[in-house]
Amino acid sequence: MTEEFLMRLDEGMLAYFRDIADEMVSRFGISRSEAVARINERYENAEISPYPDLMCHEFPEYWAYGLYYYPDAAGRLPSGDEDEDIDFSALKVRPVPAPGSPAWTLRE
C-alpha cells in the first residue's frame, strides 16, 4: 500500500494509477483527493498484479471514464477518442465516495 492508494501496487502500477488520477483531474475538473478516493473505492480489495497488469491494455483515460461516469443505456462509456466518442454530456456521474470513508486518503 502507498500513502494514497489502498491496494498493493508495485512502482509501475503505482505510476499507472497515478496516471488514472491525473486523467480524472484534467478531464473532469475534480480534485486529486476525489480522484484518488474514487480509485480507492473501486479497487480497494482488488488484487493488482505487478506492472503490466492486465488492465494496462487500456489507456488510463479508459478507466478514468468508468470511475467517473455510469455507462449509457447501451452499456457504453466514453473512450477518450474525440473522433469516435459517444455523447457523454447526458451520462450520469457516479456519486463521490462518502465523506469520512477510508477511500479518502488525501486531504481536499
JSON list of C-alpha atoms in Angstrom, two decimals:
[
{"chain": "A", "resi": 1, "resn": "MET", "atom": "CA", "xyz": [0.00, 0.00, 0.00]},
{"chain": "A", "resi": 2, "resn": "THR", "atom": "CA", "xyz": [1.03, 3.56, -0.55]},
{"chain": "A", "resi": 3, "resn": "GLU", "atom": "CA", "xyz": [0.13, 6.74, 1.23]},
{"chain": "A", "resi": 4, "resn": "GLU", "atom": "CA", "xyz": [-2.59, 7.50, -1.33]},
{"chain": "A", "resi": 5, "resn": "PHE", "atom": "CA", "xyz": [-3.83, 4.14, -2.65]},
{"chain": "A", "resi": 6, "resn": "LEU", "atom": "CA", "xyz": [-5.33, 1.35, -0.53]},
{"chain": "A", "resi": 7, "resn": "MET", "atom": "CA", "xyz": [-4.20, -1.53, -2.71]},
{"chain": "A", "resi": 8, "resn": "ARG", "atom": "CA", "xyz": [-0.77, -3.10, -3.06]},
{"chain": "A", "resi": 9, "resn": "LEU", "atom": "CA", "xyz": [0.96, -1.70, -6.13]},
{"chain": "A", "resi": 10, "resn": "ASP", "atom": "CA", "xyz": [4.45, -2.09, -7.49]},
{"chain": "A", "resi": 11, "resn": "GLU", "atom": "CA", "xyz": [6.20, 1.03, -8.84]},
{"chain": "A", "resi": 12, "resn": "GLY", "atom": "CA", "xyz": [4.85, 0.52, -12.37]},
{"chain": "A", "resi": 13, "resn": "MET", "atom": "CA", "xyz": [1.25, 0.10, -11.27]},
{"chain": "A", "resi": 14, "resn": "LEU", "atom": "CA", "xyz": [1.60, 2.99, -8.83]},
{"chain": "A", "resi": 15, "resn": "ALA", "atom": "CA", "xyz": [2.56, 5.21, -11.77]},
{"chain": "A", "resi": 16, "resn": "TYR", "atom": "CA", "xyz": [-0.34, 3.79, -13.82]},
{"chain": "A", "resi": 17, "resn": "PHE", "atom": "CA", "xyz": [-2.90, 4.52, -11.07]},
{"chain": "A", "resi": 18, "resn": "ARG", "atom": "CA", "xyz": [-1.46, 8.00, -10.64]},
{"chain": "A", "resi": 19, "resn": "ASP", "atom": "CA", "xyz": [-1.97, 8.49, -14.38]},
{"chain": "A", "resi": 20, "resn": "ILE", "atom": "CA", "xyz": [-5.62, 7.47, -13.97]},
{"chain": "A", "resi": 21, "resn": "ALA", "atom": "CA", "xyz": [-5.99, 10.05, -11.19]},
{"chain": "A", "resi": 22, "resn": "ASP", "atom": "CA", "xyz": [-4.29, 12.69, -13.37]},
{"chain": "A", "resi": 23, "resn": "GLU", "atom": "CA", "xyz": [-6.75, 11.94, -16.18]},
{"chain": "A", "resi": 24, "resn": "MET", "atom": "CA", "xyz": [-9.74, 12.43, -13.86]},
{"chain": "A", "resi": 25, "resn": "VAL", "atom": "CA", "xyz": [-8.36, 15.71, -12.55]},
{"chain": "A", "resi": 26, "resn": "SER", "atom": "CA", "xyz": [-7.70, 17.11, -16.02]},
{"chain": "A", "resi": 27, "resn": "ARG", "atom": "CA", "xyz": [-10.79, 15.74, -17.82]},
{"chain": "A", "resi": 28, "resn": "PHE", "atom": "CA", "xyz": [-13.43, 16.26, -15.13]},
{"chain": "A", "resi": 29, "resn": "GLY", "atom": "CA", "xyz": [-12.03, 19.16, -13.09]},
{"chain": "A", "resi": 30, "resn": "ILE", "atom": "CA", "xyz": [-12.19, 17.26, -9.81]},
{"chain": "A", "resi": 31, "resn": "SER", "atom": "CA", "xyz": [-9.61, 17.44, -7.03]},
{"chain": "A", "resi": 32, "resn": "ARG", "atom": "CA", "xyz": [-6.81, 14.93, -6.83]},
{"chain": "A", "resi": 33, "resn": "SER", "atom": "CA", "xyz": [-8.15, 13.76, -3.47]},
{"chain": "A", "resi": 34, "resn": "GLU", "atom": "CA", "xyz": [-11.54, 12.99, -5.06]},
{"chain": "A", "resi": 35, "resn": "ALA", "atom": "CA", "xyz": [-9.88, 11.17, -7.96]},
{"chain": "A", "resi": 36, "resn": "VAL", "atom": "CA", "xyz": [-7.84, 9.03, -5.56]},
{"chain": "A", "resi": 37, "resn": "ALA", "atom": "CA", "xyz": [-10.93, 8.37, -3.41]},
{"chain": "A", "resi": 38, "resn": "ARG", "atom": "CA", "xyz": [-12.85, 7.16, -6.47]},
{"chain": "A", "resi": 39, "resn": "ILE", "atom": "CA", "xyz": [-9.98, 4.82, -7.38]},
{"chain": "A", "resi": 40, "resn": "ASN", "atom": "CA", "xyz": [-9.68, 3.55, -3.82]},
{"chain": "A", "resi": 41, "resn": "GLU", "atom": "CA", "xyz": [-13.40, 2.91, -3.51]},
{"chain": "A", "resi": 42, "resn": "ARG", "atom": "CA", "xyz": [-13.46, 0.84, -6.70]},
{"chain": "A", "resi": 43, "resn": "TYR", "atom": "CA", "xyz": [-10.17, -1.07, -6.35]},
{"chain": "A", "resi": 44, "resn": "GLU", "atom": "CA", "xyz": [-9.60, -1.23, -2.57]},
{"chain": "A", "resi": 45, "resn": "ASN", "atom": "CA", "xyz": [-9.94, -5.02, -2.40]},
{"chain": "A", "resi": 46, "resn": "ALA", "atom": "CA", "xyz": [-8.64, -5.79, -5.89]},
{"chain": "A", "resi": 47, "resn": "GLU", "atom": "CA", "xyz": [-5.56, -7.89, -6.36]},
{"chain": "A", "resi": 48, "resn": "ILE", "atom": "CA", "xyz": [-3.47, -5.91, -8.80]},
{"chain": "A", "resi": 49, "resn": "SER", "atom": "CA", "xyz": [-0.62, -7.79, -10.46]},
{"chain": "A", "resi": 50, "resn": "PRO", "atom": "CA", "xyz": [2.79, -6.21, -10.97]},
{"chain": "A", "resi": 51, "resn": "TYR", "atom": "CA", "xyz": [3.18, -3.91, -13.97]},
{"chain": "A", "resi": 52, "resn": "PRO", "atom": "CA", "xyz": [1.93, -4.51, -16.56]},
{"chain": "A", "resi": 53, "resn": "ASP", "atom": "CA", "xyz": [-1.27, -5.81, -15.01]},
{"chain": "A", "resi": 54, "resn": "LEU", "atom": "CA", "xyz": [-3.96, -6.90, -17.47]},
{"chain": "A", "resi": 55, "resn": "MET", "atom": "CA", "xyz": [-5.72, -3.56, -17.01]},
{"chain": "A", "resi": 56, "resn": "CYS", "atom": "CA", "xyz": [-2.74, -1.86, -18.67]},
{"chain": "A", "resi": 57, "resn": "HIS", "atom": "CA", "xyz": [-4.02, -3.00, -22.06]},
{"chain": "A", "resi": 58, "resn": "GLU", "atom": "CA", "xyz": [-6.27, 0.09, -21.84]},
{"chain": "A", "resi": 59, "resn": "PHE", "atom": "CA", "xyz": [-5.11, 3.68, -21.55]},
{"chain": "A", "resi": 60, "resn": "PRO", "atom": "CA", "xyz": [-5.64, 5.37, -18.16]},
{"chain": "A", "resi": 61, "resn": "GLU", "atom": "CA", "xyz": [-8.43, 7.57, -19.58]},
{"chain": "A", "resi": 62, "resn": "TYR", "atom": "CA", "xyz": [-10.50, 4.44, -20.26]},
{"chain": "A", "resi": 63, "resn": "TRP", "atom": "CA", "xyz": [-10.53, 3.62, -16.54]},
{"chain": "A", "resi": 64, "resn": "ALA", "atom": "CA", "xyz": [-10.99, 7.28, -15.59]},
{"chain": "A", "resi": 65, "resn": "TYR", "atom": "CA", "xyz": [-14.27, 7.48, -17.53]},
{"chain": "A", "resi": 66, "resn": "GLY", "atom": "CA", "xyz": [-15.58, 4.31, -15.87]},
{"chain": "A", "resi": 67, "resn": "LEU", "atom": "CA", "xyz": [-14.69, 5.62, -12.43]},
{"chain": "A", "resi": 68, "resn": "TYR", "atom": "CA", "xyz": [-16.44, 8.92, -13.04]},
{"chain": "A", "resi": 69, "resn": "TYR", "atom": "CA", "xyz": [-19.49, 8.06, -15.19]},
{"chain": "A", "resi": 70, "resn": "TYR", "atom": "CA", "xyz": [-22.14, 5.38, -15.26]},
{"chain": "A", "resi": 71, "resn": "PRO", "atom": "CA", "xyz": [-22.43, 3.71, -18.69]},
{"chain": "A", "resi": 72, "resn": "ASP", "atom": "CA", "xyz": [-25.18, 4.87, -21.06]},
{"chain": "A", "resi": 73, "resn": "ALA", "atom": "CA", "xyz": [-28.32, 2.79, -21.77]},
{"chain": "A", "resi": 74, "resn": "ALA", "atom": "CA", "xyz": [-26.32, 0.66, -24.23]},
{"chain": "A", "resi": 75, "resn": "GLY", "atom": "CA", "xyz": [-23.62, -0.01, -21.62]},
{"chain": "A", "resi": 76, "resn": "ARG", "atom": "CA", "xyz": [-21.08, 2.27, -23.29]},
{"chain": "A", "resi": 77, "resn": "LEU", "atom": "CA", "xyz": [-18.68, 4.77, -21.77]},
{"chain": "A", "resi": 78, "resn": "PRO", "atom": "CA", "xyz": [-16.65, 7.47, -23.46]},
{"chain": "A", "resi": 79, "resn": "SER", "atom": "CA", "xyz": [-13.34, 6.22, -24.78]},
{"chain": "A", "resi": 80, "resn": "GLY", "atom": "CA", "xyz": [-11.36, 9.44, -25.00]},
{"chain": "A", "resi": 81, "resn": "ASP", "atom": "CA", "xyz": [-11.30, 9.31, -28.81]},
{"chain": "A", "resi": 82, "resn": "GLU", "atom": "CA", "xyz": [-12.79, 12.66, -29.83]},
{"chain": "A", "resi": 83, "resn": "ASP", "atom": "CA", "xyz": [-13.45, 11.49, -33.40]},
{"chain": "A", "resi": 84, "resn": "GLU", "atom": "CA", "xyz": [-15.42, 8.37, -32.47]},
{"chain": "A", "resi": 85, "resn": "ASP", "atom": "CA", "xyz": [-16.66, 9.02, -28.96]},
{"chain": "A", "resi": 86, "resn": "ILE", "atom": "CA", "xyz": [-20.22, 8.77, -27.71]},
{"chain": "A", "resi": 87, "resn": "ASP", "atom": "CA", "xyz": [-22.04, 11.85, -26.47]},
{"chain": "A", "resi": 88, "resn": "PHE", "atom": "CA", "xyz": [-21.31, 11.79, -22.79]},
{"chain": "A", "resi": 89, "resn": "SER", "atom": "CA", "xyz": [-22.97, 15.09, -21.91]},
{"chain": "A", "resi": 90, "resn": "ALA", "atom": "CA", "xyz": [-26.06, 13.15, -20.79]},
{"chain": "A", "resi": 91, "resn": "LEU", "atom": "CA", "xyz": [-24.19, 10.49, -18.81]},
{"chain": "A", "resi": 92, "resn": "LYS", "atom": "CA", "xyz": [-24.85, 10.33, -15.11]},
{"chain": "A", "resi": 93, "resn": "VAL", "atom": "CA", "xyz": [-21.87, 10.99, -12.83]},
{"chain": "A", "resi": 94, "resn": "ARG", "atom": "CA", "xyz": [-21.16, 8.34, -10.21]},
{"chain": "A", "resi": 95, "resn": "PRO", "atom": "CA", "xyz": [-21.52, 9.56, -6.62]},
{"chain": "A", "resi": 96, "resn": "VAL", "atom": "CA", "xyz": [-18.46, 10.71, -4.74]},
{"chain": "A", "resi": 97, "resn": "PRO", "atom": "CA", "xyz": [-17.32, 8.30, -2.01]},
{"chain": "A", "resi": 98, "resn": "ALA", "atom": "CA", "xyz": [-18.94, 9.09, 1.33]},
{"chain": "A", "resi": 99, "resn": "PRO", "atom": "CA", "xyz": [-17.17, 11.68, 3.46]},
{"chain": "A", "resi": 100, "resn": "GLY", "atom": "CA", "xyz": [-15.11, 10.00, 6.15]},
{"chain": "A", "resi": 101, "resn": "SER", "atom": "CA", "xyz": [-14.84, 6.82, 4.11]},
{"chain": "A", "resi": 102, "resn": "PRO", "atom": "CA", "xyz": [-11.44, 5.05, 4.18]},
{"chain": "A", "resi": 103, "resn": "ALA", "atom": "CA", "xyz": [-11.24, 5.79, 0.41]},
{"chain": "A", "resi": 104, "resn": "TRP", "atom": "CA", "xyz": [-10.34, 9.40, 1.24]},
{"chain": "A", "resi": 105, "resn": "THR", "atom": "CA", "xyz": [-6.62, 9.13, 1.87]},
{"chain": "A", "resi": 106, "resn": "LEU", "atom": "CA", "xyz": [-5.67, 12.64, 0.68]},
{"chain": "A", "resi": 107, "resn": "ARG", "atom": "CA", "xyz": [-6.87, 15.91, 2.13]},
{"chain": "A", "resi": 108, "resn": "GLU", "atom": "CA", "xyz": [-9.01, 18.19, -0.03]}
]
